[in-house]
Amino acid sequence: AAVARLLTIHSAPRQAVEMHGFPPLLFPYDEELGYDYNCIFVDGESYYEGHGQAYEGYGIDPVRGCVVLIRPDQHVAWIGELEEVQGLEGYFARILVEP
């Protein structure tokens, strides 16, 4: 079972983005289920509800982006730059145990 699930929230206009243009890591394909359309979201006004204010609410620069790690209990556990790999690894090193 997976320890974490990767979700993407992008800041580009909805009509300007082609889902298949995302790397396979962000838009995975399963032989049985097909593409996972529930892993990429746009931070824009919804067709149904909501106003797309995640970037603004978390103080994220829409050009630079970031990584937000949210625990299963919905607690925001870590926020860092896209290139801040060591910080994210450090977080997981404190909570995961090697077999």
Coordinates of C-alpha atoms in Angstrom, one line a residue:
A1 CA 0.0 0.0 0.0
A2 CA 1.1 3.5 -0.7
V3 CA 2.4 5.7 2.1
A4 CA 1.4 8.9 0.4
R5 CA -0.7 10.1 -2.6
L6 CA 0.6 12.8 -4.9
L7 CA -1.9 15.5 -5.9
T8 CA -1.2 18.4 -8.1
I9 CA -2.9 21.8 -7.9
H10 CA -1.8 24.0 -10.8
S11 CA -2.3 27.7 -11.3
A12 CA -2.7 27.8 -15.1
P13 CA -6.1 28.6 -16.6
R14 CA -8.2 25.5 -16.9
Q15 CA -8.5 25.7 -20.7
A16 CA -4.7 26.2 -21.2
V17 CA -3.7 22.9 -19.7
E18 CA -3.7 19.5 -21.3
M19 CA -3.8 16.7 -18.7
H20 CA -1.7 14.4 -20.8
G21 CA 1.0 17.0 -20.8
F22 CA 1.8 16.3 -17.1
P23 CA 4.6 13.9 -16.3
P24 CA 3.4 10.3 -15.5
L25 CA 4.4 10.8 -11.9
L26 CA 1.7 13.5 -11.6
F27 CA -0.9 11.9 -13.9
P28 CA -0.5 8.1 -13.4
Y29 CA -1.9 5.4 -15.6
D30 CA -3.2 2.0 -14.4
E31 CA -3.6 -0.9 -16.9
E32 CA -7.0 -1.8 -15.4
L33 CA -8.4 1.6 -14.3
G34 CA -6.9 4.0 -16.9
Y35 CA -5.7 7.5 -16.0
D36 CA -6.3 8.9 -12.5
Y37 CA -8.2 12.1 -13.2
N38 CA -8.6 12.7 -9.4
C39 CA -4.9 13.7 -8.9
I40 CA -4.6 17.0 -10.8
F41 CA -6.7 20.1 -9.9
V42 CA -6.7 23.7 -11.0
D43 CA -6.7 26.6 -8.5
G44 CA -9.4 28.4 -10.4
E45 CA -13.1 29.0 -10.2
S46 CA -14.9 25.7 -10.2
Y47 CA -17.7 24.9 -12.7
Y48 CA -19.7 23.7 -9.8
E49 CA -18.6 25.4 -6.5
G50 CA -15.7 27.0 -4.9
H51 CA -13.5 29.9 -6.0
G52 CA -10.0 28.4 -6.2
Q53 CA -8.0 30.3 -3.6
A54 CA -5.6 27.6 -2.4
Y55 CA -2.5 29.5 -3.6
E56 CA -3.7 32.7 -2.0
G57 CA -4.8 31.0 1.2
Y58 CA -1.5 29.3 1.7
G59 CA 0.6 32.2 0.6
I60 CA 2.0 30.3 -2.4
D61 CA 3.6 32.1 -5.3
P62 CA 1.6 30.8 -8.4
V63 CA 4.7 31.1 -10.6
R64 CA 7.1 29.3 -8.2
G65 CA 4.7 26.8 -6.7
C66 CA 5.5 24.6 -3.8
V67 CA 5.1 21.2 -2.2
V68 CA 2.4 20.8 0.6
L69 CA 2.4 17.6 2.6
I70 CA -1.0 16.9 4.2
R71 CA -1.4 14.1 6.7
P72 CA -4.4 11.7 6.5
D73 CA -6.0 13.7 9.4
Q74 CA -5.9 16.8 7.1
H75 CA -3.1 18.5 9.1
V76 CA -0.7 20.5 6.9
A77 CA 2.6 18.8 8.0
W78 CA 5.1 20.4 5.7
I79 CA 5.3 23.2 3.1
G80 CA 8.5 23.8 1.0
E81 CA 9.9 24.9 -2.3
L82 CA 9.7 22.5 -5.2
E83 CA 13.5 22.0 -5.1
E84 CA 13.6 21.5 -1.3
V85 CA 14.0 17.8 -1.5
Q86 CA 16.2 17.5 1.7
G87 CA 13.5 19.1 3.8
L88 CA 10.8 16.7 2.6
E89 CA 13.2 13.7 3.0
G90 CA 13.9 14.9 6.5
Y91 CA 10.2 15.0 7.4
F92 CA 9.7 11.4 6.1
A93 CA 12.9 10.2 7.8
R94 CA 11.4 11.2 11.2
I95 CA 8.1 9.4 10.7
L96 CA 9.0 6.3 8.6
V97 CA 10.9 3.3 9.8
E98 CA 13.0 1.1 7.5
P99 CA 12.2 -2.6 7.7

